[in-house]
Coordinates of C-alpha atoms (C1' of nucleotides) in Angstrom, one line a residue:
Chain A
M1 CA 10.6 -42.8 -8.3
I2 CA 9.3 -39.8 -6.4
G3 CA 7.3 -41.4 -3.7
R4 CA 4.1 -43.3 -3.4
F5 CA 1.9 -43.1 -6.4
D6 CA -1.5 -42.9 -4.8
S7 CA -3.0 -40.3 -7.0
P8 CA -4.3 -41.4 -10.3
R9 CA -3.1 -39.6 -13.4
E10 CA -6.6 -38.3 -14.1
N11 CA -6.7 -36.2 -11.0
R12 CA -3.6 -34.3 -11.9
K13 CA -4.0 -30.8 -13.3
A14 CA -2.2 -27.6 -13.2
A15 CA -4.8 -25.7 -15.2
E16 CA -2.8 -22.6 -15.9
P17 CA -3.8 -20.1 -18.5
T18 CA -0.3 -18.9 -19.0
S19 CA 2.6 -21.3 -19.1
A20 CA 5.2 -21.4 -16.3
T21 CA 8.7 -22.7 -15.9
V22 CA 9.8 -25.0 -13.0
F23 CA 13.4 -25.0 -12.2
V24 CA 14.7 -28.1 -10.5
V25 CA 17.9 -28.2 -8.5
E26 CA 18.5 -31.7 -7.4
D27 CA 21.7 -33.7 -7.3
D28 CA 20.2 -37.1 -7.8
A29 CA 19.9 -37.7 -11.6
S30 CA 17.0 -40.2 -11.5
M31 CA 15.0 -38.0 -9.2
R32 CA 15.7 -35.1 -11.5
R33 CA 14.4 -37.0 -14.4
S34 CA 11.2 -38.1 -12.7
L35 CA 10.5 -34.6 -11.4
A36 CA 11.0 -33.2 -14.9
N37 CA 8.7 -35.9 -16.2
L38 CA 6.0 -35.1 -13.7
F39 CA 6.0 -31.4 -14.5
Q40 CA 6.1 -31.9 -18.3
Q41 CA 3.1 -34.1 -18.1
V42 CA 1.0 -31.3 -16.7
G43 CA 2.3 -28.9 -19.3
L44 CA 4.9 -27.0 -17.4
D45 CA 8.3 -26.1 -18.8
V46 CA 11.1 -27.6 -16.9
V47 CA 14.8 -26.8 -16.5
T48 CA 16.9 -29.0 -14.3
F49 CA 20.3 -28.5 -12.6
G50 CA 22.5 -30.7 -10.6
S51 CA 23.6 -28.0 -8.2
A52 CA 23.0 -24.4 -7.1
H53 CA 26.2 -23.3 -8.8
E54 CA 25.1 -24.8 -12.1
M55 CA 21.8 -22.9 -12.0
L56 CA 23.6 -19.6 -11.3
Q57 CA 26.0 -20.2 -14.3
N58 CA 23.1 -20.1 -16.7
N59 CA 21.2 -16.9 -16.7
I60 CA 17.7 -17.4 -15.4
P61 CA 15.1 -16.4 -18.0
D62 CA 12.7 -13.7 -17.0
V63 CA 9.5 -15.7 -16.9
V64 CA 6.9 -16.8 -14.4
S65 CA 8.5 -19.6 -12.6
C66 CA 9.3 -21.3 -9.3
L67 CA 12.2 -23.4 -8.0
V68 CA 12.0 -26.9 -6.7
L69 CA 15.0 -27.3 -4.5
D70 CA 16.5 -30.2 -2.7
I71 CA 17.8 -29.3 0.7
R72 CA 20.8 -31.5 0.5
L73 CA 23.0 -30.5 -2.4
P74 CA 26.7 -30.9 -3.3
G75 CA 28.6 -27.7 -2.3
Q76 CA 26.0 -25.2 -1.2
S77 CA 23.0 -26.4 0.8
G78 CA 19.5 -25.5 -0.3
L79 CA 19.1 -23.2 2.6
E80 CA 22.3 -21.4 1.7
F81 CA 21.2 -21.1 -1.8
Q82 CA 17.9 -19.6 -0.7
A83 CA 19.7 -17.0 1.3
E84 CA 22.0 -16.2 -1.6
L85 CA 19.1 -15.8 -4.0
A86 CA 17.4 -13.4 -1.6
K87 CA 20.6 -11.4 -1.2
S88 CA 20.9 -11.2 -5.0
N89 CA 17.4 -9.9 -5.1
I90 CA 16.1 -12.9 -7.0
H91 CA 12.6 -13.5 -5.7
I92 CA 11.8 -16.8 -7.3
P93 CA 9.4 -18.8 -5.0
I94 CA 11.0 -21.9 -3.6
I95 CA 9.6 -25.3 -2.8
F96 CA 11.9 -27.4 -0.8
I97 CA 12.0 -31.2 -1.0
T98 CA 14.1 -33.3 1.3
G99 CA 14.6 -36.9 2.4
H100 CA 16.3 -36.1 5.6
G101 CA 15.2 -32.8 6.9
D102 CA 14.4 -31.7 10.4
I103 CA 12.1 -29.1 11.9
P104 CA 14.7 -26.3 12.3
M105 CA 15.5 -26.6 8.6
S106 CA 11.9 -26.4 7.6
V107 CA 11.3 -23.4 9.9
R108 CA 14.3 -21.6 8.6
A109 CA 13.1 -22.3 5.0
M110 CA 9.6 -21.0 5.7
K111 CA 10.9 -18.0 7.5
G112 CA 13.0 -17.3 4.4
G113 CA 9.8 -17.1 2.4
A114 CA 9.6 -20.6 1.0
V115 CA 6.2 -21.7 -0.4
D116 CA 6.4 -25.2 0.9
F117 CA 8.7 -27.8 2.4
L118 CA 8.0 -31.3 1.4
T119 CA 9.5 -34.5 2.8
K120 CA 10.0 -37.6 0.8
P121 CA 8.0 -39.5 0.2
F122 CA 5.3 -37.1 -0.9
R123 CA 2.3 -37.4 -3.1
E124 CA 2.8 -36.0 -6.6
Q125 CA -0.3 -34.0 -6.3
E126 CA 1.1 -32.3 -3.2
L127 CA 4.1 -31.1 -5.2
L128 CA 2.0 -30.0 -8.1
D129 CA -0.3 -28.1 -5.8
A130 CA 2.7 -26.4 -4.3
V131 CA 4.1 -25.6 -7.7
V132 CA 0.8 -24.0 -8.8
A133 CA 0.7 -21.9 -5.6
A134 CA 4.3 -20.9 -6.2
T135 CA 4.0 -19.9 -9.8
E136 CA 0.8 -18.0 -8.9
R137 CA 2.7 -16.1 -6.3
D138 CA 5.4 -15.4 -8.8
R139 CA 2.9 -14.2 -11.4
K140 CA 1.4 -11.8 -8.9
R141 CA 4.8 -10.5 -7.8
R142 CA 5.8 -9.9 -11.4
E143 CA 2.6 -8.1 -12.1
A144 CA 3.1 -5.7 -9.2
E145 CA 6.7 -5.3 -10.1
Q146 CA 5.9 -4.6 -13.7
T147 CA 3.4 -1.9 -12.7
V148 CA 6.0 -0.1 -10.6
A149 CA 8.6 -0.5 -13.3
N150 CA 6.3 1.1 -15.8
L151 CA 5.7 4.0 -13.5
R152 CA 9.3 4.3 -12.8
S153 CA 10.2 4.5 -16.5
L154 CA 7.6 7.3 -16.9
F155 CA 9.1 9.1 -13.9
D156 CA 12.5 8.8 -15.4
T157 CA 11.4 10.8 -18.5
L158 CA 10.9 13.8 -16.2
S159 CA 13.6 16.4 -16.0
P160 CA 15.2 16.9 -12.5
R161 CA 13.1 20.0 -12.0
E162 CA 9.9 18.3 -13.1
Q163 CA 10.7 15.5 -10.6
A164 CA 11.2 18.0 -7.9
V165 CA 7.9 19.6 -8.7
L166 CA 6.1 16.3 -8.7
K167 CA 7.4 15.4 -5.3
L168 CA 6.2 18.7 -3.8
V169 CA 2.9 18.4 -5.6
A170 CA 2.5 15.0 -3.9
T171 CA 3.0 16.5 -0.5
G172 CA -0.1 18.7 -1.2
L173 CA 1.7 22.1 -1.5
M174 CA 0.1 24.8 -3.6
N175 CA 1.9 26.0 -6.7
K176 CA 3.1 29.2 -5.0
Q177 CA 4.5 27.2 -2.1
I178 CA 6.3 24.9 -4.5
A179 CA 7.7 27.9 -6.2
A180 CA 9.0 29.4 -3.0
E181 CA 10.4 26.0 -2.0
L182 CA 12.3 25.7 -5.2
G183 CA 13.1 29.4 -5.7
L184 CA 11.0 29.6 -8.9
A185 CA 8.2 31.8 -10.2
E186 CA 4.8 30.3 -9.8
I187 CA 4.2 30.3 -13.5
T188 CA 7.2 28.1 -14.0
V189 CA 5.9 25.6 -11.5
K190 CA 2.6 25.6 -13.3
I191 CA 4.3 24.7 -16.6
Y192 CA 6.4 22.0 -15.1
R193 CA 3.4 20.6 -13.4
G194 CA 1.7 20.5 -16.8
H195 CA 4.7 18.6 -18.2
V196 CA 4.5 16.2 -15.3
M197 CA 0.8 15.4 -15.9
K198 CA 1.5 14.8 -19.6
K199 CA 4.6 12.7 -19.2
M200 CA 3.2 10.6 -16.4
R201 CA 0.0 10.2 -18.3
A202 CA -2.0 11.1 -15.3
R203 CA -5.6 12.1 -16.0
S204 CA -6.1 13.7 -12.7
L205 CA -4.3 14.8 -9.6
A206 CA -5.8 11.8 -7.7
D207 CA -4.2 9.6 -10.4
L208 CA -0.9 11.3 -9.9
I209 CA -0.9 10.9 -6.2
R210 CA -1.6 7.3 -6.4
M211 CA 1.3 6.9 -8.9
V212 CA 3.6 8.6 -6.4
E213 CA 2.4 6.3 -3.7
K214 CA 3.1 3.3 -5.7
L215 CA 6.6 4.6 -6.6
G216 CA 7.3 5.2 -2.9
L217 CA 8.6 8.7 -3.7
H218 CA 9.2 11.0 -0.8
A219 CA 9.9 14.7 -1.1
N220 CA 13.3 15.6 0.4
R221 CA 12.3 19.1 1.1
G222 CA 14.8 21.6 2.3
Q223 CA 17.0 24.5 1.6
Q224 CA 18.7 24.5 -1.8
T225 CA 22.1 26.2 -1.3
Chain B
M1 CA 12.7 -27.1 33.4
I2 CA 12.6 -25.7 29.9
G3 CA 15.6 -27.2 28.3
R4 CA 19.3 -26.8 28.5
F5 CA 20.4 -23.7 30.4
D6 CA 23.4 -22.7 28.3
S7 CA 22.8 -19.0 28.3
P8 CA 23.8 -17.1 31.4
R9 CA 21.2 -14.8 32.9
E10 CA 23.3 -11.7 32.1
N11 CA 22.8 -12.2 28.4
R12 CA 19.1 -12.2 28.6
K13 CA 17.3 -9.1 27.6
A14 CA 14.2 -8.1 25.8
A15 CA 14.8 -4.4 25.9
E16 CA 11.4 -3.2 25.0
P17 CA 10.4 0.4 25.4
T18 CA 6.7 -0.5 25.8
S19 CA 5.6 -3.4 27.9
A20 CA 4.0 -6.4 26.2
T21 CA 2.0 -9.4 27.3
V22 CA 2.8 -13.0 26.6
F23 CA 0.0 -15.5 26.6
V24 CA 1.0 -19.0 27.3
V25 CA -1.2 -21.9 26.4
E26 CA 0.4 -25.1 27.7
D27 CA -1.1 -28.1 29.5
D28 CA 1.9 -29.1 31.5
A29 CA 1.7 -27.1 34.8
S30 CA 5.4 -27.1 35.6
M31 CA 6.3 -26.0 32.1
R32 CA 3.7 -23.3 32.4
R33 CA 5.3 -22.0 35.5
S34 CA 8.8 -22.0 34.2
L35 CA 7.8 -20.2 31.0
A36 CA 5.9 -17.6 33.1
N37 CA 9.0 -17.2 35.2
L38 CA 11.3 -16.7 32.3
F39 CA 9.1 -14.0 30.7
Q40 CA 8.5 -12.2 34.0
Q41 CA 12.3 -12.1 34.6
V42 CA 12.7 -10.0 31.5
G43 CA 9.8 -7.7 32.4
L44 CA 7.1 -9.1 30.2
D45 CA 3.5 -9.5 31.5
V46 CA 2.4 -13.1 31.4
V47 CA -1.0 -14.8 31.4
T48 CA -1.1 -18.6 31.3
F49 CA -3.8 -21.0 30.3
G50 CA -4.0 -24.8 30.4
S51 CA -5.9 -25.1 27.2
A52 CA -7.1 -23.2 24.2
H53 CA -10.7 -23.3 25.5
E54 CA -9.6 -21.7 28.7
M55 CA -7.9 -18.8 26.9
L56 CA -11.1 -18.2 24.8
Q57 CA -13.2 -18.1 27.9
N58 CA -11.4 -15.1 29.3
N59 CA -11.6 -12.2 27.0
I60 CA -8.2 -11.3 25.6
P61 CA -7.1 -7.8 26.6
D62 CA -6.4 -5.4 23.7
V63 CA -2.7 -4.9 24.2
V64 CA 0.6 -5.6 22.4
S65 CA 1.1 -9.3 22.9
C66 CA 2.0 -12.7 21.5
L67 CA 1.0 -16.3 22.1
V68 CA 3.3 -19.1 23.1
L69 CA 1.5 -22.2 22.2
D70 CA 2.1 -25.8 22.8
I71 CA 1.3 -28.0 19.8
R72 CA 0.0 -30.8 21.9
L73 CA -3.0 -29.7 24.0
P74 CA -5.9 -31.4 25.6
G75 CA -9.0 -31.0 23.4
Q76 CA -8.0 -28.8 20.5
S77 CA -4.5 -29.0 19.1
G78 CA -2.3 -26.0 18.8
L79 CA -2.7 -26.0 15.0
E80 CA -6.5 -26.1 15.2
F81 CA -6.4 -23.3 17.7
Q82 CA -4.3 -21.3 15.3
A83 CA -6.8 -21.8 12.6
E84 CA -9.7 -20.9 14.9
L85 CA -8.0 -17.7 15.9
A86 CA -7.4 -16.8 12.3
K87 CA -11.0 -17.5 11.5
S88 CA -12.1 -15.3 14.4
N89 CA -10.0 -12.5 13.0
I90 CA -7.7 -12.6 16.0
H91 CA -4.2 -11.8 14.7
I92 CA -2.0 -12.5 17.7
P93 CA 1.4 -13.6 16.6
I94 CA 2.0 -17.2 17.6
I95 CA 5.2 -19.0 18.7
F96 CA 4.8 -22.8 18.7
I97 CA 6.7 -25.0 21.1
T98 CA 6.6 -28.7 20.9
G99 CA 8.3 -31.8 22.3
H100 CA 7.1 -34.2 19.6
G101 CA 6.5 -32.3 16.4
D102 CA 7.2 -33.2 12.9
I103 CA 8.0 -31.3 9.7
P104 CA 4.5 -31.2 8.2
M105 CA 3.3 -29.7 11.5
S106 CA 5.9 -27.0 11.5
V107 CA 5.3 -26.2 7.8
R108 CA 1.5 -25.9 8.4
A109 CA 2.2 -23.7 11.4
M110 CA 4.5 -21.4 9.5
K111 CA 2.2 -21.3 6.5
G112 CA -0.5 -20.2 9.0
G113 CA 1.6 -17.2 9.8
A114 CA 3.4 -18.4 12.9
V115 CA 6.4 -16.4 14.0
D116 CA 8.5 -19.4 15.0
F117 CA 8.3 -23.1 15.8
L118 CA 10.6 -24.3 18.5
T119 CA 11.3 -27.9 19.5
K120 CA 12.2 -28.8 23.0
P121 CA 14.8 -28.6 24.3
F122 CA 15.4 -25.1 23.1
R123 CA 17.6 -22.3 24.5
E124 CA 15.8 -19.7 26.6
Q125 CA 17.3 -17.0 24.5
E126 CA 15.8 -18.5 21.4
L127 CA 12.4 -18.3 22.8
L128 CA 12.9 -14.7 24.1
D129 CA 14.2 -13.7 20.7
A130 CA 11.1 -15.1 19.1
V131 CA 8.9 -13.4 21.6
V132 CA 10.6 -10.0 20.9
A133 CA 10.1 -10.6 17.2
A134 CA 6.5 -11.6 17.7
T135 CA 5.5 -8.7 20.0
E136 CA 7.3 -6.3 17.6
R137 CA 5.2 -7.7 14.8
D138 CA 2.0 -7.3 16.8
R139 CA 3.0 -3.7 17.7
K140 CA 3.4 -2.8 14.0
R141 CA 0.1 -4.5 13.1
R142 CA -1.7 -2.7 15.8
E143 CA -0.2 0.6 14.7
A144 CA -1.3 0.1 11.1
E145 CA -4.7 -1.0 12.2
Q146 CA -5.1 2.0 14.5
T147 CA -4.3 4.3 11.7
V148 CA -7.0 2.8 9.6
A149 CA -9.5 2.8 12.4
N150 CA -8.9 6.4 13.1
L151 CA -9.5 7.3 9.5
R152 CA -12.6 5.1 9.5
S153 CA -14.1 6.9 12.4
L154 CA -13.5 10.2 10.6
F155 CA -15.1 8.8 7.5
D156 CA -18.1 7.6 9.5
T157 CA -18.8 11.2 10.6
L158 CA -19.6 12.0 6.9
S159 CA -23.2 12.1 5.8
P160 CA -24.1 9.6 3.0
R161 CA -23.9 12.3 0.4
E162 CA -20.6 13.5 1.7
Q163 CA -19.3 10.0 1.5
A164 CA -20.5 9.7 -2.1
V165 CA -18.8 12.9 -3.0
L166 CA -15.6 11.8 -1.4
K167 CA -15.5 8.6 -3.3
L168 CA -16.0 10.4 -6.6
V169 CA -13.4 13.0 -5.7
A170 CA -11.0 10.2 -5.1
T171 CA -11.5 8.9 -8.6
G172 CA -10.3 12.2 -9.9
L173 CA -13.6 13.6 -11.3
M174 CA -14.2 17.3 -11.5
N175 CA -16.9 18.9 -9.4
K176 CA -19.2 19.3 -12.4
Q177 CA -18.7 15.6 -13.3
I178 CA -19.5 14.6 -9.7
A179 CA -22.6 16.8 -9.8
A180 CA -23.8 15.1 -13.0
E181 CA -23.0 11.7 -11.5
L182 CA -25.1 12.4 -8.4
G183 CA -27.7 14.5 -10.0
L184 CA -26.7 17.6 -8.1
A185 CA -25.8 21.2 -8.8
E186 CA -22.1 21.9 -8.9
I187 CA -22.3 24.3 -6.1
T188 CA -23.7 21.6 -3.9
V189 CA -20.8 19.4 -4.6
K190 CA -18.4 22.2 -3.7
I191 CA -20.1 22.6 -0.4
Y192 CA -20.1 18.9 0.4
R193 CA -16.5 18.7 -0.7
G194 CA -15.6 21.4 1.8
H195 CA -17.4 19.5 4.5
V196 CA -15.4 16.4 3.6
M197 CA -12.1 18.3 3.8
K198 CA -13.0 19.6 7.3
K199 CA -14.4 16.5 8.7
M200 CA -11.6 14.3 7.4
R201 CA -9.1 16.9 8.6
A202 CA -7.3 16.7 5.3
R203 CA -5.0 19.6 4.6
S204 CA -4.9 19.0 0.9
L205 CA -6.3 16.9 -1.9
A206 CA -3.2 14.8 -1.9
D207 CA -3.8 14.1 1.8
L208 CA -7.4 13.2 1.2
I209 CA -6.4 10.8 -1.7
R210 CA -3.9 9.0 0.6
M211 CA -6.6 8.6 3.3
V212 CA -9.0 7.1 0.8
E213 CA -6.2 4.7 -0.4
K214 CA -5.6 3.6 3.2
L215 CA -9.3 3.2 3.8
G216 CA -9.5 1.0 0.6
L217 CA -12.6 2.9 -0.5
H218 CA -13.8 2.3 -4.0
A219 CA -16.4 4.4 -5.7
N220 CA -19.4 2.3 -6.8
R221 CA -20.4 4.7 -9.6
G222 CA -23.5 4.1 -11.5
Q223 CA -27.0 5.1 -12.2
Q224 CA -29.1 6.1 -9.3
T225 CA -32.6 5.0 -10.0
Chain C
dG1 C1' -44.0 21.5 18.6
dC2 C1' -39.0 22.5 18.7
dG3 C1' -34.4 21.8 17.8
dC4 C1' -31.3 19.7 14.8
dA5 C1' -29.0 17.3 11.1
dT6 C1' -29.3 16.5 6.2
dT7 C1' -30.0 17.6 1.7
dA8 C1' -30.2 21.0 -1.7
dC9 C1' -29.4 25.3 -4.3
dA10 C1' -28.0 30.5 -5.6
dA11 C1' -25.3 34.6 -5.9
dA12 C1' -20.9 36.4 -5.3
dC13 C1' -16.2 36.8 -4.7
dG14 C1' -11.4 35.7 -4.5
dT15 C1' -8.0 32.1 -5.2
dT16 C1' -5.9 28.5 -7.6
dC17 C1' -5.0 25.9 -11.6
dG18 C1' -3.8 25.1 -16.4
dT19 C1' -2.5 26.4 -20.9
dA20 C1' -1.2 29.1 -24.9
dT21 C1' 2.0 32.4 -26.7
dA22 C1' 6.4 34.4 -26.5
dG23 C1' 10.9 35.1 -25.2
dT24 C1' 15.9 34.5 -22.8
dT25 C1' 19.8 31.8 -21.3
dC26 C1' 22.6 27.8 -20.9
dT27 C1' 24.3 23.3 -22.0
dT28 C1' 24.7 19.3 -24.7
dT29 C1' 24.6 16.9 -28.9
dT30 C1' 25.3 16.5 -33.7
Chain D
dA1 C1' 28.3 26.2 -35.8
dA2 C1' 23.6 24.7 -35.6
dA3 C1' 20.0 22.2 -33.5
dA4 C1' 17.9 20.5 -29.5
dG5 C1' 16.2 20.7 -25.2
dA6 C1' 16.3 22.1 -20.4
dA7 C1' 15.4 25.7 -17.5
dC8 C1' 13.2 29.8 -16.6
dT9 C1' 10.1 33.9 -16.9
dA10 C1' 6.2 37.1 -18.5
dT11 C1' 1.4 38.2 -20.1
dA12 C1' -3.1 36.8 -20.5
dC13 C1' -7.3 34.3 -20.1
dG14 C1' -10.6 30.9 -19.0
dA15 C1' -11.7 27.0 -16.2
dA16 C1' -12.0 25.1 -11.8
dC17 C1' -12.0 25.5 -6.9
dG18 C1' -13.4 27.0 -2.3
dT19 C1' -15.9 29.8 0.9
dT20 C1' -19.4 32.9 2.6
dT21 C1' -24.1 34.2 3.2
dG22 C1' -28.6 33.1 2.7
dT23 C1' -32.8 30.3 1.7
dA24 C1' -35.7 26.2 2.1
dA25 C1' -37.7 21.5 2.4
dT26 C1' -37.4 17.1 4.8
dG27 C1' -37.3 13.9 8.5
dC28 C1' -36.0 12.4 13.1
dG29 C1' -35.9 12.5 18.2
dC30 C1' -37.4 14.4 22.5

DNA sequence: GCGCATTACAAACGTTCGTATAGTTCTTTT
DNA sequence: AAAAGAACTATACGAACGTTTGTAATGCGC
């Protein structure tokens, strides 16, 4: 099946409070089945594919997950697939498995952000540990991404002027300076600033500054023609 | 010498504006010499050692650098040395070289934060590229660390009370709330707050908040007995 | 004992901020 | 054509902020 079975069933656990999905891309059907079996036994959701292409056809659900990927695949290699996913801004953590890998392959995979690179035969627990680490990484990434996305959607409710005021507020300018910068009356800036605080749900300036930092906004100051 | 010489001398370059030091830990003396030679030819400073122990004896100068490390060493292995450096909070970027490595080794090295893992024979340019990447990484790390250290030394000039006020200011509390929290009069808070701005050289509250973020300060609010 | 930093507060003044109320103009949507 | 909202300004006022000047007690090092 997968490799040597030197870890008793009882030792297996992937004690995750939230469920996670493991995608498996592996051309060997029997290997696919045993991997699916292993993951299902510890309560993980599993979706298997026979090739990279096949996985890209189906749209990947937006859940906490990781990808167990064979290096040798029909068509596109595992490493190429990794590069393609990165280019497509798909940040699913990858665990490579291989029967006939070499060091340059593993180094390239790890440089590309892979969580682990296992050579057959491997202990089941090794793979499960890697999967736990990978899904945990994905969970954290999603959490951070969600935070920024929420802030972004608040920011998007601001009118262009309000956004401009926010950026200048974040640079530490006083209302009168912002007014001069934007060619407005100070009172107008004050009002927009009030809108910004409400819409962004910031309870203090300190709050607002931290939001701007997380959003990575940078004021593009300058002369407005 | 090092490996195959398939890259002409003319193609070699490590166009670095600032000089960098390459530490080499390698037990084979002739290998050590040829590595030193290679790095010197492209204008890098080189310090070589025959073992990990030897390197730790000498105190490592505080300059932009990287470490070229043989996996197989007398006494402590390269991987053990990597772990020891990490534990000692020495963050020098490491490039492993090895004649007889395997995939688990390379994966462990990369998981441990290594920049690259090269197997002999390798092209000289490969190693030089890795060294450039490594020193660049070190330069950036030092830059970021320096920024924080500078902020930290400013923060350390604050009296305990001023530090306490700063932390509460950073949480977004108003002066009167800070006063209540610390059992002070509002006017006192205002004065300390002024001291904080001067001593931290913050030109605005936004500035100050960002400094606090970089410092990773967190107010430990609570009841003062 | 003397100098010095720290902690603490007050009175006073000017600045800055925030909001409420009210109004104009322009564009977009219905 | 009417409604909605965005952009913009004015008056007005209170709250919050920041600094200056002055006072005073404490504790530490030389």
